[in-house]
Coordinates of C-alpha atoms and ligand atoms in Angstrom, one line a residue:
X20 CA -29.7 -29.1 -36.0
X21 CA -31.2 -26.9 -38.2
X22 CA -32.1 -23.2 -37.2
X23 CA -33.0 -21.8 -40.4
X24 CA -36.6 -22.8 -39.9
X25 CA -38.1 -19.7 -40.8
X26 CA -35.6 -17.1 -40.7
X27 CA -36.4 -14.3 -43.0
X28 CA -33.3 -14.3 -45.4
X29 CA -33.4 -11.4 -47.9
X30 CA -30.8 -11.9 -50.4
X31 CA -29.5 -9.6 -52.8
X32 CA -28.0 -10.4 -56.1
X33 CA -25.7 -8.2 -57.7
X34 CA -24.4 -8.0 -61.3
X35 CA -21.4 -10.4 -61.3
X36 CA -20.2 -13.1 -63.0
X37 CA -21.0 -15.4 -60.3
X38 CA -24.5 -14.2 -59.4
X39 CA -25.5 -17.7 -60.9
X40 CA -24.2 -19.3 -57.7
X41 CA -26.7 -17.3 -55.9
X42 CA -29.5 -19.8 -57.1
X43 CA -27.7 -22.9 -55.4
X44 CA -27.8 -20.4 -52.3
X45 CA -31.5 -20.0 -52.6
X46 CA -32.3 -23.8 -53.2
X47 CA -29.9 -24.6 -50.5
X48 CA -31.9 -22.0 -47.8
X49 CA -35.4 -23.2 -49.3
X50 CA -34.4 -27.1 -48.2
X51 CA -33.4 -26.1 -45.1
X52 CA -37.3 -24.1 -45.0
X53 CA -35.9 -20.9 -44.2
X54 CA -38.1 -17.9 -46.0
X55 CA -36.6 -16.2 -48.4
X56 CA -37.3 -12.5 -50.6
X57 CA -34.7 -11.6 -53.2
X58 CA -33.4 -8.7 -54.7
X59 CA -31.9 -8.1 -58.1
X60 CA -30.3 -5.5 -58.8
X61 CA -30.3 -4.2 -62.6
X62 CA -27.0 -5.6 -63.6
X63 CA -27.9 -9.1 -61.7
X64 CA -30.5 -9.5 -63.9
X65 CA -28.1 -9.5 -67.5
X66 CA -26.7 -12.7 -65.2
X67 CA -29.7 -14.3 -63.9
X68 CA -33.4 -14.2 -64.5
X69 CA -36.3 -12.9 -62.4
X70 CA -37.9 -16.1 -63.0
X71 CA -35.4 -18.3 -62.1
X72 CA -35.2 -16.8 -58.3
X73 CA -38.9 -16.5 -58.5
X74 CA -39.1 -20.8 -59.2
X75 CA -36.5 -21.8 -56.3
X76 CA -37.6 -19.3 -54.4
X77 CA -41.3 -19.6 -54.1
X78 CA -41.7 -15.6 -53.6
X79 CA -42.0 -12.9 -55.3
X80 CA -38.5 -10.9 -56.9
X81 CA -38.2 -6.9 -56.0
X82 CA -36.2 -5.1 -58.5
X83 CA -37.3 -2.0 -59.0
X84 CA -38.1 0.6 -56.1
X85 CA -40.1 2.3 -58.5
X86 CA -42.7 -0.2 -58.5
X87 CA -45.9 1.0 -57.5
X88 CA -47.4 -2.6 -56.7
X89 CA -43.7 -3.8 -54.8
X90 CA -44.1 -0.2 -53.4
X91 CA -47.9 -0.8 -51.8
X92 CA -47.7 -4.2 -51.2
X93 CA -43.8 -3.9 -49.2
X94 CA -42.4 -1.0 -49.5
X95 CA -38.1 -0.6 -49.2
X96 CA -38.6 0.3 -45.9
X97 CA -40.4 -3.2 -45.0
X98 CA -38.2 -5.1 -46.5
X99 CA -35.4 -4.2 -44.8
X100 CA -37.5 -4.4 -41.4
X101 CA -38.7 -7.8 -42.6
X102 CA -35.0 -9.9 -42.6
X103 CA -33.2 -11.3 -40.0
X104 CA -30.2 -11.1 -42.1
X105 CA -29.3 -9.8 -45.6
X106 CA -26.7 -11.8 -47.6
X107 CA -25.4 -10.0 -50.7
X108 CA -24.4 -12.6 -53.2
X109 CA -22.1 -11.9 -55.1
X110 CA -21.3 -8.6 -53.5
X111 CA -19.8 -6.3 -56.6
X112 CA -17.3 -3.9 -56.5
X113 CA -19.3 -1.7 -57.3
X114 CA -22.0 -2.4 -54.7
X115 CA -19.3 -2.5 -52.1
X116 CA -18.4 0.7 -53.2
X117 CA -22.3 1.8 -53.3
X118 CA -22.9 0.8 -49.5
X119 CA -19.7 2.4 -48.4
X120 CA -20.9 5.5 -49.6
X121 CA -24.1 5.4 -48.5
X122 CA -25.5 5.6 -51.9
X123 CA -29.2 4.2 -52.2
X124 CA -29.9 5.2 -55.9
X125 CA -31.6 1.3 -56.2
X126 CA -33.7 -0.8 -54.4
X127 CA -30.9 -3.2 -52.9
X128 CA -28.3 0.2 -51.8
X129 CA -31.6 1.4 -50.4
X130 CA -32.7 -1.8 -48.1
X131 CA -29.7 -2.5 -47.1
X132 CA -29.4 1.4 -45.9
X133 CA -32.7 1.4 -44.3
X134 CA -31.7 -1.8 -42.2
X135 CA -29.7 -2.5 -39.0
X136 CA -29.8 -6.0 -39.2
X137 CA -26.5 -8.6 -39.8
X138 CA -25.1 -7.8 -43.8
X139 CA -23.6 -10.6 -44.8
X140 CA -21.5 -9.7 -48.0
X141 CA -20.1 -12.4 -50.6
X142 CA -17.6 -10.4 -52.8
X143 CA -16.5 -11.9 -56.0
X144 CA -14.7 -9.7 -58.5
X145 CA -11.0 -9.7 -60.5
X146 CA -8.5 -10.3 -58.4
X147 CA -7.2 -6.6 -59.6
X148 CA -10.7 -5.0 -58.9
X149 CA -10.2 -7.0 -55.3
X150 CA -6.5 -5.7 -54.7
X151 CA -7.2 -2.1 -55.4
X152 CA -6.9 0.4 -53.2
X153 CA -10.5 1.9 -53.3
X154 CA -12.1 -1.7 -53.0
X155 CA -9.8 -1.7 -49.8
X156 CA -10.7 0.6 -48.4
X157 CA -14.6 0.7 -49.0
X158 CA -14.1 -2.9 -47.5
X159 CA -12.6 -1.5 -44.4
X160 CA -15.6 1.4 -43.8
X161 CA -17.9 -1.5 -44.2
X162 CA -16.2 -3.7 -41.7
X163 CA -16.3 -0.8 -39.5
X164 CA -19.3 0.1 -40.1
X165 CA -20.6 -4.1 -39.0
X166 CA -20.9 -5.3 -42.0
X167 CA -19.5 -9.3 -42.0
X168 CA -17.3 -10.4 -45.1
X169 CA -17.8 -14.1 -46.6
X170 CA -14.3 -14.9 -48.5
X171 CA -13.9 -13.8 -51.0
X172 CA -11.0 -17.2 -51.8
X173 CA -8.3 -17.6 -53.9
X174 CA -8.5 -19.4 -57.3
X175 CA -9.2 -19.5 -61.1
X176 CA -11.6 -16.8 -61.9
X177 CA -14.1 -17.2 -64.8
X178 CA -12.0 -13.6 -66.2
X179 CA -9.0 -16.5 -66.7
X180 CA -6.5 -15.3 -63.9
X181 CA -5.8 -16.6 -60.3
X182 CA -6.0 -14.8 -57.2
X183 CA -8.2 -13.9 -55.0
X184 CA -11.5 -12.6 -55.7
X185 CA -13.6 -15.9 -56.5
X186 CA -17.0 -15.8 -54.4
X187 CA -17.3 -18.3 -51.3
X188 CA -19.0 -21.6 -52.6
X189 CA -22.3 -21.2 -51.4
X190 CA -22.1 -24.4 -49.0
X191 CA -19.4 -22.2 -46.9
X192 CA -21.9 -19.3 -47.8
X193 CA -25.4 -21.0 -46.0
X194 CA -22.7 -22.8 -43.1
X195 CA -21.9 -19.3 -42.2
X196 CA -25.3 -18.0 -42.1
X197 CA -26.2 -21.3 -40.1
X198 CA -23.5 -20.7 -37.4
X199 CA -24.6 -17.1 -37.2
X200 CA -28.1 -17.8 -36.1
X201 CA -26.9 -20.8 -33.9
X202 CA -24.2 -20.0 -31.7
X203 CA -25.8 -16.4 -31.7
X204 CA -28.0 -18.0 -29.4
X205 CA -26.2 -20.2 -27.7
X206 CA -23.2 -18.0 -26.6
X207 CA -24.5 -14.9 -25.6
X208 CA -24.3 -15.9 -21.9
X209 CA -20.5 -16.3 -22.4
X210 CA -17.6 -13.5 -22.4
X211 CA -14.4 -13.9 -24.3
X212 CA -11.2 -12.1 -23.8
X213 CA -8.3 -11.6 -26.1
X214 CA -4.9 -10.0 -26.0
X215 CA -3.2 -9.5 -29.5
X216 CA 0.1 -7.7 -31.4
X217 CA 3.4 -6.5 -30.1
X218 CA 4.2 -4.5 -26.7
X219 CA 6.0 -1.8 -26.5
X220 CA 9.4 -1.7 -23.9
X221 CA 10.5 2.4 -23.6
X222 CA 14.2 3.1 -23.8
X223 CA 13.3 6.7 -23.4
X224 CA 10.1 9.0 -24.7
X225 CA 10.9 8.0 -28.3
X226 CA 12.5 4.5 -28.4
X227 CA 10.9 1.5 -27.6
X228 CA 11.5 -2.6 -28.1
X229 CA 9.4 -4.6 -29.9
X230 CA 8.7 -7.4 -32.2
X231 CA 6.9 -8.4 -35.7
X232 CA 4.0 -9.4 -34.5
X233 CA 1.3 -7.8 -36.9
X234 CA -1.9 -8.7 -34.4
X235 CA -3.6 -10.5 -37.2
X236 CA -4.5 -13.9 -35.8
X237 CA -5.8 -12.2 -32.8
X238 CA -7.8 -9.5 -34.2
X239 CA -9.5 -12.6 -36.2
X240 CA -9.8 -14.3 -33.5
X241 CA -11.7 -11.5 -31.6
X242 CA -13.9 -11.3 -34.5
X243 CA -14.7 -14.9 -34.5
X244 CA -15.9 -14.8 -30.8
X245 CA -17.7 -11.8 -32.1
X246 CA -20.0 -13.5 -35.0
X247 CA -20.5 -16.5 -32.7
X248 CA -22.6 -14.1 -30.3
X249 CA -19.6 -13.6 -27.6
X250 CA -19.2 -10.7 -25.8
X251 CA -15.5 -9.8 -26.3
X252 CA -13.0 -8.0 -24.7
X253 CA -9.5 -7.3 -27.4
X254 CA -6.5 -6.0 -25.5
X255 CA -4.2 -5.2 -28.6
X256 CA -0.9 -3.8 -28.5
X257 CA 0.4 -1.2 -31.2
X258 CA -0.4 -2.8 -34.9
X259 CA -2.0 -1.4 -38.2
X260 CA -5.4 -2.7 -37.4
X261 CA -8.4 -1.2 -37.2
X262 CA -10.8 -1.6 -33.9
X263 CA -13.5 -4.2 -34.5
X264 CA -17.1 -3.1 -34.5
X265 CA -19.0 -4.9 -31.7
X266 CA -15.8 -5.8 -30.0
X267 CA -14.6 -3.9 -26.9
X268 CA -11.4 -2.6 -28.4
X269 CA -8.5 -1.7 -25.7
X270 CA -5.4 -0.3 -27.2
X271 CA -2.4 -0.5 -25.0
X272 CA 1.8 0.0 -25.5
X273 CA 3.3 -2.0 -23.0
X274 CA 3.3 -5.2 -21.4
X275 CA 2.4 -4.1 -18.1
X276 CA -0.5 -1.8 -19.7
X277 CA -1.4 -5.0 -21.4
X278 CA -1.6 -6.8 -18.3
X279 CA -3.3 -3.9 -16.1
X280 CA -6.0 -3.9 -18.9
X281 CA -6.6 -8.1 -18.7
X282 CA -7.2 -7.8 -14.7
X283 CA -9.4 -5.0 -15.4
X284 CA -11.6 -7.2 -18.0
X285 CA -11.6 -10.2 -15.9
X286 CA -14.0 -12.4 -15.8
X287 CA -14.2 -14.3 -18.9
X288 CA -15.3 -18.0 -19.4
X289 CA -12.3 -17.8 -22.7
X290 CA -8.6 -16.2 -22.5
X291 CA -6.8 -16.1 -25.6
X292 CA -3.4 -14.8 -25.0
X293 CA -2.3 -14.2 -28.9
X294 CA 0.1 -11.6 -28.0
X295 CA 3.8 -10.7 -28.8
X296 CA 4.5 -10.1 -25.4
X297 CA 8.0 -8.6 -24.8
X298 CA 9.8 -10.9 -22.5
X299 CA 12.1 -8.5 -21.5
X300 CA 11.7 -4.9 -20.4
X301 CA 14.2 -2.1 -19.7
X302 CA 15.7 -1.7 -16.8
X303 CA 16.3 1.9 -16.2
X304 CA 14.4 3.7 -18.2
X305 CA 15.3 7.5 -19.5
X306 CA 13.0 10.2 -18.9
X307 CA 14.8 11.9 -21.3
X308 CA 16.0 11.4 -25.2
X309 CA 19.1 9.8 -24.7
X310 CA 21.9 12.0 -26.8
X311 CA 23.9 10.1 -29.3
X312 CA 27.3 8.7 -28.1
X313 CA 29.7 5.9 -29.3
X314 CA 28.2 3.3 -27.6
X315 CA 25.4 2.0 -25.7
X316 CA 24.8 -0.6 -23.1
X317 CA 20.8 -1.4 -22.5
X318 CA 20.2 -3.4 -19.4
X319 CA 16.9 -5.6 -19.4
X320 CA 15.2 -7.3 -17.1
X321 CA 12.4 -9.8 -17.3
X322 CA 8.9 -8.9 -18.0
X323 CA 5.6 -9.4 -16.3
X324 CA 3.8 -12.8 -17.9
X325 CA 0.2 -12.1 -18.6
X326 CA -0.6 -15.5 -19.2
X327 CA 1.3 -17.2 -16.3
X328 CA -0.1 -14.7 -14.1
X329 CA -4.0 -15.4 -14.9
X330 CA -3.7 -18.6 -15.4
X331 CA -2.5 -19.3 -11.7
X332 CA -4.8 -16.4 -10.4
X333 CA -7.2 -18.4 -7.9
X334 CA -10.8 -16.0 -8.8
X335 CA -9.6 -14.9 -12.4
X336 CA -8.5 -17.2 -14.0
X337 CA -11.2 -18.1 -17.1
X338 CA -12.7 -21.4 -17.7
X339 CA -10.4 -21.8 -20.6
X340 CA -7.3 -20.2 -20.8
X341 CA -5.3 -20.4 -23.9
X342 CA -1.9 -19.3 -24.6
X343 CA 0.0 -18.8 -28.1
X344 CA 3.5 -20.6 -28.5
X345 CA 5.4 -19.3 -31.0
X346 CA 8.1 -21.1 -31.9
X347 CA 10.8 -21.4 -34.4
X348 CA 12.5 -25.0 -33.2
X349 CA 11.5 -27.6 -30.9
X350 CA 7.7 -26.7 -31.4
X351 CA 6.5 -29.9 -29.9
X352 CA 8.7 -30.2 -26.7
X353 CA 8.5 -26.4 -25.4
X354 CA 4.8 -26.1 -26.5
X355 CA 4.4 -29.0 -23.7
X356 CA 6.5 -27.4 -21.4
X357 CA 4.4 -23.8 -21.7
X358 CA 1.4 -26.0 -21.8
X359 CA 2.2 -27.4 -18.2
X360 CA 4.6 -24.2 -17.0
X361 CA 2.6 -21.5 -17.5
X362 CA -1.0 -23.9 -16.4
X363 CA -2.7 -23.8 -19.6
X364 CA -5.9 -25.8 -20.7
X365 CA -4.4 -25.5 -24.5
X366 CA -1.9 -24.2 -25.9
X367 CA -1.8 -22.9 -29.9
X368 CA 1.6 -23.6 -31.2
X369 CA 3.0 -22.2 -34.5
X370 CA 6.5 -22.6 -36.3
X371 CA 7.3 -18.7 -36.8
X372 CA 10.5 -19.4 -38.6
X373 CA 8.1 -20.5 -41.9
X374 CA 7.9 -16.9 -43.4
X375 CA 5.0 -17.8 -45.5
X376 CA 2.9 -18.3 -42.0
X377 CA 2.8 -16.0 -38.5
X378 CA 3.7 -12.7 -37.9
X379 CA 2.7 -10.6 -40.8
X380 CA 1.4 -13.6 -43.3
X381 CA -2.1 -14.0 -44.2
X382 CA -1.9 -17.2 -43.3
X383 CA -1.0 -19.5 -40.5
X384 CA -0.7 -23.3 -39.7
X385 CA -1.0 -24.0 -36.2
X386 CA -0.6 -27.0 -33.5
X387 CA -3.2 -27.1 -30.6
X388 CA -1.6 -28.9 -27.4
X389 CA -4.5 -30.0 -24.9
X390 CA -3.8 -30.3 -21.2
X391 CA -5.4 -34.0 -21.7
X392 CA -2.3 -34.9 -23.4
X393 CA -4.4 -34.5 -27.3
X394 CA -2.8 -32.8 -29.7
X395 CA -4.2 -32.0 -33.4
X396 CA -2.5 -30.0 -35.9
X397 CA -4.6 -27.9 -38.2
X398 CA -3.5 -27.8 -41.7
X399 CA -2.3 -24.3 -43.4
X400 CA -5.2 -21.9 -44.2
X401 CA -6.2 -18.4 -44.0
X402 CA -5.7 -16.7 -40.8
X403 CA -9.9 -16.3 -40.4
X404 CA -10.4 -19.4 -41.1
X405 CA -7.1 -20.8 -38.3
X406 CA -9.8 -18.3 -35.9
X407 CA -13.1 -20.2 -37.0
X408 CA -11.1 -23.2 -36.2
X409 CA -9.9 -22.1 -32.7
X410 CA -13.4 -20.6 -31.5
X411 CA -15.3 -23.6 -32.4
X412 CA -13.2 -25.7 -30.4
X413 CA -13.9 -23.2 -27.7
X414 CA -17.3 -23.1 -28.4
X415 CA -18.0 -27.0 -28.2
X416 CA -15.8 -27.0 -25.0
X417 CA -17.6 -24.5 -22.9
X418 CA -21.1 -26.0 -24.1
Ligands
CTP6 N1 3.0 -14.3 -22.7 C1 2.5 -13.4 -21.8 N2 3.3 -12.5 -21.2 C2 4.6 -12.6 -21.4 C3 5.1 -13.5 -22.4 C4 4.3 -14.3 -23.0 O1 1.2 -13.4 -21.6 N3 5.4 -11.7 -20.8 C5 2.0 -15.3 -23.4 C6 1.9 -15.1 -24.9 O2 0.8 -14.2 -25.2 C7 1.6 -16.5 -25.3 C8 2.4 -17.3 -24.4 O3 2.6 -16.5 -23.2 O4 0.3 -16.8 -25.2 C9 3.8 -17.8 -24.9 O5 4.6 -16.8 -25.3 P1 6.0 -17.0 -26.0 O6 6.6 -15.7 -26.2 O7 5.9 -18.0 -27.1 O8 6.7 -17.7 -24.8 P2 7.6 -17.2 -23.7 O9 7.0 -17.5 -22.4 O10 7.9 -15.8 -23.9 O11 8.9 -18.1 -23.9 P3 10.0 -18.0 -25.0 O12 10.1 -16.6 -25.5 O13 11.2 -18.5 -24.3 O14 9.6 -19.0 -26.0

C-alpha cells in the first residue's frame, strides 16, 4: 500500500558528495504522489542545481531565507509548519554539527529549528569525519534530542577509502520514510515492553557480578518499536547507553529490580526479554565492604527468571512474549528447549562465542525459533537492522 499520498515531505539537501542521490529520492517520493518542497543549502548547490530539484520536483526550491518573495509567499516559519516530516539528504558533518548546536544561520538550520515534526537525517561523510569524536557526539545530542538516523553504511566512498560513512541508498531512504507513516498508524493502539543489558548481583556495597552484555540489541530494539508508532516501555540494566527519546526509559541494577520494574509495566501486547540476566545471585550478601583476606568462598544461589515468570503469569503475560537465547554451543537444541521451558511464542537465538557478533559487536546474526515449530535464521547484519528485522515480524503478527 502506499501512504505517501500527499504527505508533505520537505527535504533538505546539504553540501555533500552524495547530494546527487537526493534527486532519485525526490523522483522516487514524486511517483509515489507524495508533495514535496526542497531545500538547498549553499554548499548543496556546488553539487546539485536548483533547477534540477525544481524539474523532478514540480515546486518551487527555497535557498535563501533572505528572500523577500520565499519570505512573503512562505516564510521559514511555514515551512517548517507545512511538513509531516523533514528528511535531510545527505545530512553533512557539518549540518549535523549545525542542528546540534542549535545554529540557524541558513534557511535549512533555521526550518528544521523552527519545527517539531520527525527529522529524518541521511549522513554521508569520510569515514574519519564519521568516526570522530565531535561527529559522535553531536550525533548523540541529536538522537537525544528525537532526531531519527538513516545509515549511514559501510562501503567504498567516492573520497577512495572504505568504512562507514556512505549515505543510505535512497530506496532504504523512501522504505524508511514509508514504514514511518504506516505502522505509525497502525501500531499506536499497541504497547511494547523490553528488558535489556547486564544485572547486577551485590557481593557487598561495592562489588557486584555481572556479564558483557553491552544492551545494544535491546536498546535497538526499543527504538524500533519506537519509529513503528509503539508505546515502549525499556527496562535496562547498567550499560553505556543513553536513554532513548520517546521511549519510557527504566534503569535498574539487579535482577530482581529488573523484574519488580516488568510487573510494574505490565500489560504489553510484545515482551522482549533481551537481557543478560544473572542466573545466579549471592547468597548472603555483606552489608559491609568485605576486608581483604587470603581467600574467599562466594555462595550463590539461583536467580529470579523474568521471562519464565511472565510468560506463565495467567493476566500478564503479553500477546507475544519473546525471550533471547544466547548461546555459545548447541544453539539449536537448548533454543528448543527454552523455547518450550520457559513457554515462549519465539525465542531469538544467537551464537555468543562468534566475537565478531553479540555482546559488545555492532553486529549480530540471530536464529528465531517459533512455538509452531518454524525456524528462520537471519543472516549477519547490523544490530538496527537484526531490530527492524525482529519488530516487523512482531508487527505482522500482532496485526
Ligand atoms: N532470562 C530472564 N531471567 C533470568 C535468566 C534469563 O528473564 N534470570 C531471560 C533472558 O532475558 C533471555 C532468556 O531468559 O530472554 C534466556 O536467557 P539465557 O541466559 O540464555 O538462558 P538461561 O535461562 O539463563 O539458561 P542458560 O544460562 O543455562 O543458557
Amino acid at each position: 500500500m502506499n501512504n505517501l499520498i500527499n504527505k508533505k515531505i520537505l527535504l533538505v539537501i546539504c553540501g555533500g558528495i552524495s547530494a546527487y542521490k537526493s534527486l532519485e529520492v525526490i523522483r522516487n517520493l514524486k511517483k509515489k504522489n507524495a508533495q514535496i518542497k526542497t531545500i538547498l543549502t549553499k554548499s548543496a548547490k556546488e553539487f546539485v542545481t536548483p533547477l534540477s530539484v525544481t524539474s523532478l520536483s514540480q515546486e518551487k526550491v527555497y535557498d535563501d531565507i533572505f528572500n523577500i518573495e520565499n519570505e512573503s509567499e512562505m516564510d521559514h516559519i511555514s515551512l517548517s509548519r507545512w511538513a509531516d516530516l523533514i528528511l535531510v539528504v545527505p545530512a553533512t558533518a557539518n549540518t549535523i554539527s549545525k542542528l546540534s548546536n542549535g545554529s540557524s544561520d541558513d534557511l535549512a538550520s533555521t526550518v528544521i529549528l523552527a519545527s517539531d515534526k520527525e527529522i529524518y537525517l541521511a549522513p554521508a561523510m569520510n569515514v574519519r569525519m564519521w568516526e570522530h569524536p565531535s561527529t559522535k557526539s553531536n550525533l548523540k545530542k541529536l538522537k537525544n534530542y528525537g532526531y531519527r538516523i538513516i545509515g549511514p553504511e559501510i562501503g567504498d566512498m567516492a573520497c577512495g577509502e572504505f568504512g562507514k560513512g556512505k549515505m543510505t541508498e535512497p530506496n532504504e531512504i523512501i522504505k524508511q520514510v514509508e514504514s514511518y507513516f504506516n505502522n505509525l498508524e497502525k501500531n499506536k493502539k499497541f504497547k511494547a515492553l523490553v528488558t535489556a543489558g547486564p544485572t547486577r548481583e551485590y557481593i557487598d556495597p561495592v562489588r557486584f557480578i555481572t556479564n558483557k552484555s553491552s544492551g545494544k540489541q535491546g536498546y535497538e530494539i526499543a527504538k524500533s518499536f519506537r519509529d513503528n508508532g509503539f508505546e515502549t516501555t525499556l527496562i535496562s540494566g547498567q550499560t553505556n547507553l543513553d536513554s532513548l527519546s520517546g521511549v519510557k526509559f527504566i534503569k535498574v541494577d539487579t535482577a530482581l529490580e529488573m523484574f519488580n520494574e516488568t510487573i510494574n509495566n505490565l500489560p504489553a501486547d510484545v515482551a522482549i526479554f533481551s537481557a543478560a540476566v544473572g542466573d545466579y545471585k549471592i547468597k548472603k550478601y555483606e552489608n559491609e565492604k568485605i576486608k581483604k583476606k587470603e581467600s574467599l568462598n562466594l555462595s550463590l544461589e539461583k536467580n529470579i527468571d523474568i521471562l519464565a515468570n511472565i510468560s506463565k503469569h495467567n493476566s500478564l503475560r503479553p500477546k507475544l512474549t519473546i525471550g533471547f537465547a544466547a548461546e555459545t554451543n548447541n544453539l539449536i537444541k537448548n533454543s528448543l528447549k527454552k523455547l518450550e521451558e520457559k513457554n515462549c511464542d519465539w525465542i531469538i537465538a544467537n551464537n555468543v562465542s562468534d566475537k565478531s557478533i553479540g555482546f559488545d559487536s555492532d553486529e549480530n546474526q540471530i536464529s528465531i525459533f517459533y512455538k509452531d515449530k518454524k525456524r528462520e535464521t537471519l543472516k549477519k547484519m547490523s544490530k538496527s537492522l537484526v531490530a527492524v528485522e525482529i519488530v516487523n515480524r512482531v508487527i505482522e503478527k500482532l496485526n
